[in-house]
PDB file of C-alpha atoms and ligand atoms in Angstrom:
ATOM      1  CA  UNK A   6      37.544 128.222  65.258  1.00  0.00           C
ATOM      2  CA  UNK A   7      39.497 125.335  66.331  1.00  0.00           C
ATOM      3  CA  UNK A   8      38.574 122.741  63.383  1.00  0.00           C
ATOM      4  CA  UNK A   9      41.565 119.990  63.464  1.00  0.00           C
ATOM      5  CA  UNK A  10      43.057 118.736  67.413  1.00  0.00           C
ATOM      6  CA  UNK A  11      46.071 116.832  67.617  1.00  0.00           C
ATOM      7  CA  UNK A  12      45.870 114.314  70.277  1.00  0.00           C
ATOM      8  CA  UNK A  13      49.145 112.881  70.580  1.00  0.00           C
ATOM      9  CA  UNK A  14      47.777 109.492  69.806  1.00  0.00           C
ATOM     10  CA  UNK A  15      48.129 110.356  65.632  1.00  0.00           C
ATOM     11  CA  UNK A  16      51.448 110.372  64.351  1.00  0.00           C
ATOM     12  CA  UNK A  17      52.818 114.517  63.402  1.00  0.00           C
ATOM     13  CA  UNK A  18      52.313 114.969  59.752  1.00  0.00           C
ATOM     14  CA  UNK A  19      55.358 115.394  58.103  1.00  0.00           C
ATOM     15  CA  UNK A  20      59.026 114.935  58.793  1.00  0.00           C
ATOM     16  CA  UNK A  21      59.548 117.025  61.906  1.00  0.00           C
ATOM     17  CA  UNK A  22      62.774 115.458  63.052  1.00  0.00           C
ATOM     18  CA  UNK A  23      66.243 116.397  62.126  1.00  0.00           C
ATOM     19  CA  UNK A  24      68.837 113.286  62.165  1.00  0.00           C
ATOM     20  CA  UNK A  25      71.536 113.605  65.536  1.00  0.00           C
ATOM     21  CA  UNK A  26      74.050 115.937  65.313  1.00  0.00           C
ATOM     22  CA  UNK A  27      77.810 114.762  64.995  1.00  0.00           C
ATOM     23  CA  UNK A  28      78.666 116.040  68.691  1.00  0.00           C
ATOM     24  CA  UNK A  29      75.234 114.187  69.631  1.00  0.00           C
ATOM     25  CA  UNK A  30      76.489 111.077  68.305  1.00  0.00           C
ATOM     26  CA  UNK A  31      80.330 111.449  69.687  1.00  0.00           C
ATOM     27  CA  UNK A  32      78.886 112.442  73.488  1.00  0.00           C
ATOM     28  CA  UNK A  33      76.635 109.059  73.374  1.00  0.00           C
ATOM     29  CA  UNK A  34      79.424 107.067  72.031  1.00  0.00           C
ATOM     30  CA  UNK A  35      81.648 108.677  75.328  1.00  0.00           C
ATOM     31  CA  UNK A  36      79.114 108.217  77.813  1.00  0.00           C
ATOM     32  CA  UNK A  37      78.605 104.359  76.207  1.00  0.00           C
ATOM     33  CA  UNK A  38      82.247 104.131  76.250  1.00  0.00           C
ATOM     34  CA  UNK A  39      82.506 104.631  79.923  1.00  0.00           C
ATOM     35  CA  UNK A  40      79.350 102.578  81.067  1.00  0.00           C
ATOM     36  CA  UNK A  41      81.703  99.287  79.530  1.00  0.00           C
ATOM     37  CA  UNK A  42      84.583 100.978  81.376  1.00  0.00           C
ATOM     38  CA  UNK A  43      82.282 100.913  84.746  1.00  0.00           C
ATOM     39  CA  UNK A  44      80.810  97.310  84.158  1.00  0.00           C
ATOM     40  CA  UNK A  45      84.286  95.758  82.902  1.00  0.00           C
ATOM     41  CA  UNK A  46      85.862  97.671  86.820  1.00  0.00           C
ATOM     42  CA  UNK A  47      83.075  95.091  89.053  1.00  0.00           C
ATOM     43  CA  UNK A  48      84.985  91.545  87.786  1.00  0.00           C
ATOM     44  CA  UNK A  49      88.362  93.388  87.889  1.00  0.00           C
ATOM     45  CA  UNK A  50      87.555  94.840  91.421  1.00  0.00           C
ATOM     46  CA  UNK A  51      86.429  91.560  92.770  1.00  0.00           C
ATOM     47  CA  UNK A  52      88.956  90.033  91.214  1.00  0.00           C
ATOM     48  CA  UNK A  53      91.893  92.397  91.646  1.00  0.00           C
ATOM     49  CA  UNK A  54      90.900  94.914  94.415  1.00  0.00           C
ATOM     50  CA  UNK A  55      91.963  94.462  98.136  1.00  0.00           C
ATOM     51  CA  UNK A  56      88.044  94.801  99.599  1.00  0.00           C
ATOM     52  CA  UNK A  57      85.965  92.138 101.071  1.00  0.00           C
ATOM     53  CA  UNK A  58      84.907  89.524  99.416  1.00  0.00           C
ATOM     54  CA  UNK A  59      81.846  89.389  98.367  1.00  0.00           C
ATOM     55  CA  UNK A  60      79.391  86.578 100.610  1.00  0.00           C
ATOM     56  CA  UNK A  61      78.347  82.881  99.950  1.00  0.00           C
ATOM     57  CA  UNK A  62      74.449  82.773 101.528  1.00  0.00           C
ATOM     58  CA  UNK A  63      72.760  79.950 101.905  1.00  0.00           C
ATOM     59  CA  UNK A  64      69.283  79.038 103.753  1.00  0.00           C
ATOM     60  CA  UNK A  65      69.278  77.398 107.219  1.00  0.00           C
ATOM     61  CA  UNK A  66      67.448  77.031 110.233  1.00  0.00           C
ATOM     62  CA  UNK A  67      68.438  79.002 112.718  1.00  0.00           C
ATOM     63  CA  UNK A  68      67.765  76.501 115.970  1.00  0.00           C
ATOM     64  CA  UNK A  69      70.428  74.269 113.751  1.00  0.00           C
ATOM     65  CA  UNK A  70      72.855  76.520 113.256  1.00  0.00           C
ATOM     66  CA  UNK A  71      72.734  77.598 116.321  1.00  0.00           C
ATOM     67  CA  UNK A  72      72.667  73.860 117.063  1.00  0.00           C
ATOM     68  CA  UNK A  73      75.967  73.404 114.823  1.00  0.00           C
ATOM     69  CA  UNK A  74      77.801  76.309 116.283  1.00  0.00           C
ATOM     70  CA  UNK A  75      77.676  74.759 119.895  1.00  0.00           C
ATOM     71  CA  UNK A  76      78.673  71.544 118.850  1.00  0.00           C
ATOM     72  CA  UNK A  77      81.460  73.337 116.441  1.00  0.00           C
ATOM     73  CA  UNK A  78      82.065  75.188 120.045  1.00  0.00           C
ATOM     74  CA  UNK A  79      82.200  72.153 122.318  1.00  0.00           C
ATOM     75  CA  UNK A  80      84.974  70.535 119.721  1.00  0.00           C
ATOM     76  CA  UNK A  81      88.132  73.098 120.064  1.00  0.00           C
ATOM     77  CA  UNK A  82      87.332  74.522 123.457  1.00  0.00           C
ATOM     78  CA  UNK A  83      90.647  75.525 124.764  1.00  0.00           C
ATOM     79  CA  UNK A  84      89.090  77.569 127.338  1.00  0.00           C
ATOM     80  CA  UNK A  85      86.641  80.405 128.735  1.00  0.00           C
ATOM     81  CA  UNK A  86      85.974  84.002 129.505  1.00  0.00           C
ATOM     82  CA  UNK A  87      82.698  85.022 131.686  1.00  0.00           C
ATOM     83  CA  UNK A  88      81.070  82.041 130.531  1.00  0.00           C
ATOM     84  CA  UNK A  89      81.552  82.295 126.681  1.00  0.00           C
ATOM     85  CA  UNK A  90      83.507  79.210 125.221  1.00  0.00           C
ATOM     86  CA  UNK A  91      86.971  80.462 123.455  1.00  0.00           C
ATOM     87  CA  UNK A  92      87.077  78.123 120.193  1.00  0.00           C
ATOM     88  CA  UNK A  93      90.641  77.292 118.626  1.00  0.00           C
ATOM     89  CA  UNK A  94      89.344  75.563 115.335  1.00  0.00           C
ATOM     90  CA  UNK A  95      92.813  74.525 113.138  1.00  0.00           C
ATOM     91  CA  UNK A  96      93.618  76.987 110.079  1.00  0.00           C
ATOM     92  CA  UNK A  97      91.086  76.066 107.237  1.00  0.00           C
ATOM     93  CA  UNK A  98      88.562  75.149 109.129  1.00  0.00           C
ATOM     94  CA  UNK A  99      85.133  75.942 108.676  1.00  0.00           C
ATOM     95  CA  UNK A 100      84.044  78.275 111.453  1.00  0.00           C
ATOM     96  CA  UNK A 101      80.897  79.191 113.139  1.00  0.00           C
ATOM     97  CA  UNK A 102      80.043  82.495 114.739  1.00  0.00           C
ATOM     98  CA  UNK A 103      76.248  83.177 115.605  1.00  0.00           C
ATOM     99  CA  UNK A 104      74.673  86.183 116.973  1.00  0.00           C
ATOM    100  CA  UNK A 105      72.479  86.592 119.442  1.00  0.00           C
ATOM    101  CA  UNK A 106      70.737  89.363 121.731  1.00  0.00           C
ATOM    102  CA  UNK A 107      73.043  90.481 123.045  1.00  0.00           C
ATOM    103  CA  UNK A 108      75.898  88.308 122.549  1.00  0.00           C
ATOM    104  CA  UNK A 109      78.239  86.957 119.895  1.00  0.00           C
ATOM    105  CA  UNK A 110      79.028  82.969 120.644  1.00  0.00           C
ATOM    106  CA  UNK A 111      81.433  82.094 120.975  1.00  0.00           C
ATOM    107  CA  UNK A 112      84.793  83.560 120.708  1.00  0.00           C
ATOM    108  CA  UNK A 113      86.964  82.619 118.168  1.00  0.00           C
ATOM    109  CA  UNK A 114      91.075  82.203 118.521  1.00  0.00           C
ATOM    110  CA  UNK A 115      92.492  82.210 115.440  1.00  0.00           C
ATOM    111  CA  UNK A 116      95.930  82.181 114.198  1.00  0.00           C
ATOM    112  CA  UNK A 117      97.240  85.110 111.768  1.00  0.00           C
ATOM    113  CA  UNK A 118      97.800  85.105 107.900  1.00  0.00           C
ATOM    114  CA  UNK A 119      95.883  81.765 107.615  1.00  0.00           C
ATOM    115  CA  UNK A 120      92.409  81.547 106.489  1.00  0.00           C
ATOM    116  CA  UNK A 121      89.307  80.767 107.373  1.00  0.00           C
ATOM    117  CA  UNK A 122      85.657  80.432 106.038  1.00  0.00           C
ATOM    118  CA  UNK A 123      83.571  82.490 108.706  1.00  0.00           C
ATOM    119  CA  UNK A 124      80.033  81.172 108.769  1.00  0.00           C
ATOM    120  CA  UNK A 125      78.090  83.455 110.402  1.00  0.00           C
ATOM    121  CA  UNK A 126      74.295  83.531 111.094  1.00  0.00           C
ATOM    122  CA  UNK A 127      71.403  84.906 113.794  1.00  0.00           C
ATOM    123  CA  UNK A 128      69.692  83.287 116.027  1.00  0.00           C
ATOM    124  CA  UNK A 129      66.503  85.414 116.882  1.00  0.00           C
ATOM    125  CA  UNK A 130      66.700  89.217 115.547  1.00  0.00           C
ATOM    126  CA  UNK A 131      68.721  91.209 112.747  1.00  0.00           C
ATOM    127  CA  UNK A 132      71.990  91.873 113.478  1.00  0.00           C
ATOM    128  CA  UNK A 133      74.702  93.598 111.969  1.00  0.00           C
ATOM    129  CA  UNK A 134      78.338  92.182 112.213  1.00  0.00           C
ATOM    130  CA  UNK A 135      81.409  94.384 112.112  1.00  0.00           C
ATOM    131  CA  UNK A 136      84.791  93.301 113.341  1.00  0.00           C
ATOM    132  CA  UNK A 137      87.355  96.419 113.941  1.00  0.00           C
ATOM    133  CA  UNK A 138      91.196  95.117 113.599  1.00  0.00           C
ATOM    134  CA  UNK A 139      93.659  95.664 117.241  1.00  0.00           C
ATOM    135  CA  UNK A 140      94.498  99.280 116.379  1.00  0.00           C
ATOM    136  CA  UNK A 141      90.550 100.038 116.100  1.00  0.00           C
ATOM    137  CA  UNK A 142      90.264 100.109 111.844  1.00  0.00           C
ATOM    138  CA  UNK A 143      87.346  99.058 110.533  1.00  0.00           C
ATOM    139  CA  UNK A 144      88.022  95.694 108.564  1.00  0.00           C
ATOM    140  CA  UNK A 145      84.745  93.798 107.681  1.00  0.00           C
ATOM    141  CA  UNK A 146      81.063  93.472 107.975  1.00  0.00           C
ATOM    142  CA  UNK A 147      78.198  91.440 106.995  1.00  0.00           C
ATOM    143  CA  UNK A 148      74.505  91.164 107.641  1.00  0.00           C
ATOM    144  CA  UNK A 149      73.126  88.964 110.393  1.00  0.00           C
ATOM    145  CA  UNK A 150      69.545  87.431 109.063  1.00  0.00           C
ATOM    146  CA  UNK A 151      67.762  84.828 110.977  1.00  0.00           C
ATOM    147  CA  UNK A 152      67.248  81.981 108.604  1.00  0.00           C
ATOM    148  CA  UNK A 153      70.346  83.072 106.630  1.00  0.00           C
ATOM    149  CA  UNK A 154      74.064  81.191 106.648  1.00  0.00           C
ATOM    150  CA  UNK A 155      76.498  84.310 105.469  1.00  0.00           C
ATOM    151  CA  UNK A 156      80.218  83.154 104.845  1.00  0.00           C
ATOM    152  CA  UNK A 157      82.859  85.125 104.833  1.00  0.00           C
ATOM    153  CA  UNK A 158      86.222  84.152 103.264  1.00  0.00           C
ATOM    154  CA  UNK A 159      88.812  85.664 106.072  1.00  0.00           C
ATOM    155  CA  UNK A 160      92.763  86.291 106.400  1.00  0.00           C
ATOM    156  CA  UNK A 161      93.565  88.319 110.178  1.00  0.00           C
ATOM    157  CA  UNK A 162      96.680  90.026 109.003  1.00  0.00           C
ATOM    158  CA  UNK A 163      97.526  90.941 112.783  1.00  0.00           C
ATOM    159  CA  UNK A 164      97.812  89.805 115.761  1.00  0.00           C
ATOM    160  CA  UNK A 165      96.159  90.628 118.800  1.00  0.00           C
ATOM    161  CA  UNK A 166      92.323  91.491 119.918  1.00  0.00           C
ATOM    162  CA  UNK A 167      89.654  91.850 117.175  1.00  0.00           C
ATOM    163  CA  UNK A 168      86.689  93.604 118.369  1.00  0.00           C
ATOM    164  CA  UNK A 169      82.999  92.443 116.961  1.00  0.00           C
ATOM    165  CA  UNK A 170      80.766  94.919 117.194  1.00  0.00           C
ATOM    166  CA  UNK A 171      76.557  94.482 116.549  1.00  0.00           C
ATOM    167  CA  UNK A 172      75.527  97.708 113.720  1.00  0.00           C
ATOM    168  CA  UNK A 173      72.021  96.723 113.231  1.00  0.00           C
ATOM    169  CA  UNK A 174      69.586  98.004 116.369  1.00  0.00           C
ATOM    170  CA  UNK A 175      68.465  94.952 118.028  1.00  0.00           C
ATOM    171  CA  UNK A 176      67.195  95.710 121.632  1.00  0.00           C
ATOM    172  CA  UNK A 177      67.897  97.293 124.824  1.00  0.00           C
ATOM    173  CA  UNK A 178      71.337  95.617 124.606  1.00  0.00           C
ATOM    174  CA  UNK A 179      72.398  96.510 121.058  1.00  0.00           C
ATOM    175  CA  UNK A 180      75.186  98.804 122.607  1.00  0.00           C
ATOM    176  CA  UNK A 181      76.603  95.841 124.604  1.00  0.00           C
ATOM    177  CA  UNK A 182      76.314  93.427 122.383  1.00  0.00           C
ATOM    178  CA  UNK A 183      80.050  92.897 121.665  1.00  0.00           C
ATOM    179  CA  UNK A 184      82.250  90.366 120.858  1.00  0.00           C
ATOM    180  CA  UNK A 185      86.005  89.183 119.947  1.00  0.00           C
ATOM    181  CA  UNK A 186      88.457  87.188 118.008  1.00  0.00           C
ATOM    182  CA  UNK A 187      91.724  86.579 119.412  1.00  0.00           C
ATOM    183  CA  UNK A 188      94.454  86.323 116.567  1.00  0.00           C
ATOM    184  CA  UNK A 189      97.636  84.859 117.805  1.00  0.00           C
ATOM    185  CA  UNK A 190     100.944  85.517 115.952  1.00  0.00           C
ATOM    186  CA  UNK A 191     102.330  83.090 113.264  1.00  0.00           C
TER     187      UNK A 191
HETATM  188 CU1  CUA B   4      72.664  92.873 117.827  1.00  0.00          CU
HETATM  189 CU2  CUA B   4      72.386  95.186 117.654  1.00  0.00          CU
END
């Protein structure tokens, strides 16, 4: 007859472990090792590596920005195409690109190797912003959030047509919903 249960609740009599094994104790120093090696690689990559930088957010409301952007628009108009302002804003500039179904606004000429802070922000729905360089290479993206202000720190290294293209699934125009940056040579 079953007279004593253990119930995992009481402690096992006795000493029932054996102390870690040299290779135990060399394979968790490694795999330690390499976790520093992994966390000390995010500073050095956003320092050091050639990706995107990463994104200053900040909160707004979106009938201001949107407010902001046309006025930002109105200021270095140097022209039109089908009704969208084209926007020359000097190198350095802070510059505003908002998204909208099923449009970008407006579109942006700006002048290569110099940079720019991109803000970029929504108007009504999610979208998703991803600009493709002249020969068709995927260069950046962000997320569009209504209520959101997303900057992007930006060099154009060539020149010629960037496209914009929406990723996130907005509406019955998601597919059309393109847009451009002209990049004029140095
Ligand atoms: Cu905007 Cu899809």
């Amino acid at each position: 007859m079953l007279t004593r249960v253990h119930t995992g609740l009481d402690p096992v009599p006795g000493v029932w472990w054996k102390p870690a094994h040299k290779a135990e104790k060399v394979w968790v120093s490694i795999a330690f090792g390499w976790c520093i090696v992994l966390f000390a690689m995010m500073p050095l990559w956003h320092w050091k590596g050639g990706q995107n930088p990463s994104g200053v957010r900040t909160r707004v409301d979106p009938k201001a920005y949107y407010a902001r952007t046309t006025k930002f628009a109105a200021q270095y108009k140097v022209g039109e195409d089908r009704g969208l302002p084209i926007v020359a804003p000097p190198p350095g500039a802070e510059v505003y690109l908002v998204g909208l179904t099923f449009q970008w606004y407006p579109i942006l000429q700006l002048q290569q190797g110099k940079e720019y802070m991109l803000h970029m922000s929504s108007l009504d729905v999610n979208h998703g912003f991803a600009v493709f360089d002249p020969s068709g290479t995927f260069v950046a993206q962000a997320q569009m959030v209504p209520g959101y202000d997303t900057t992007l720190r930006l060099t154009f290294t060539k020149p010629g047509k960037y496209v914009v293209r929406c990723f996130e699934y907005c509406g019955i125009g998601h597919a059309a919903m393109v847009g451009a940056f002209r990049v004029v040579g140095a």
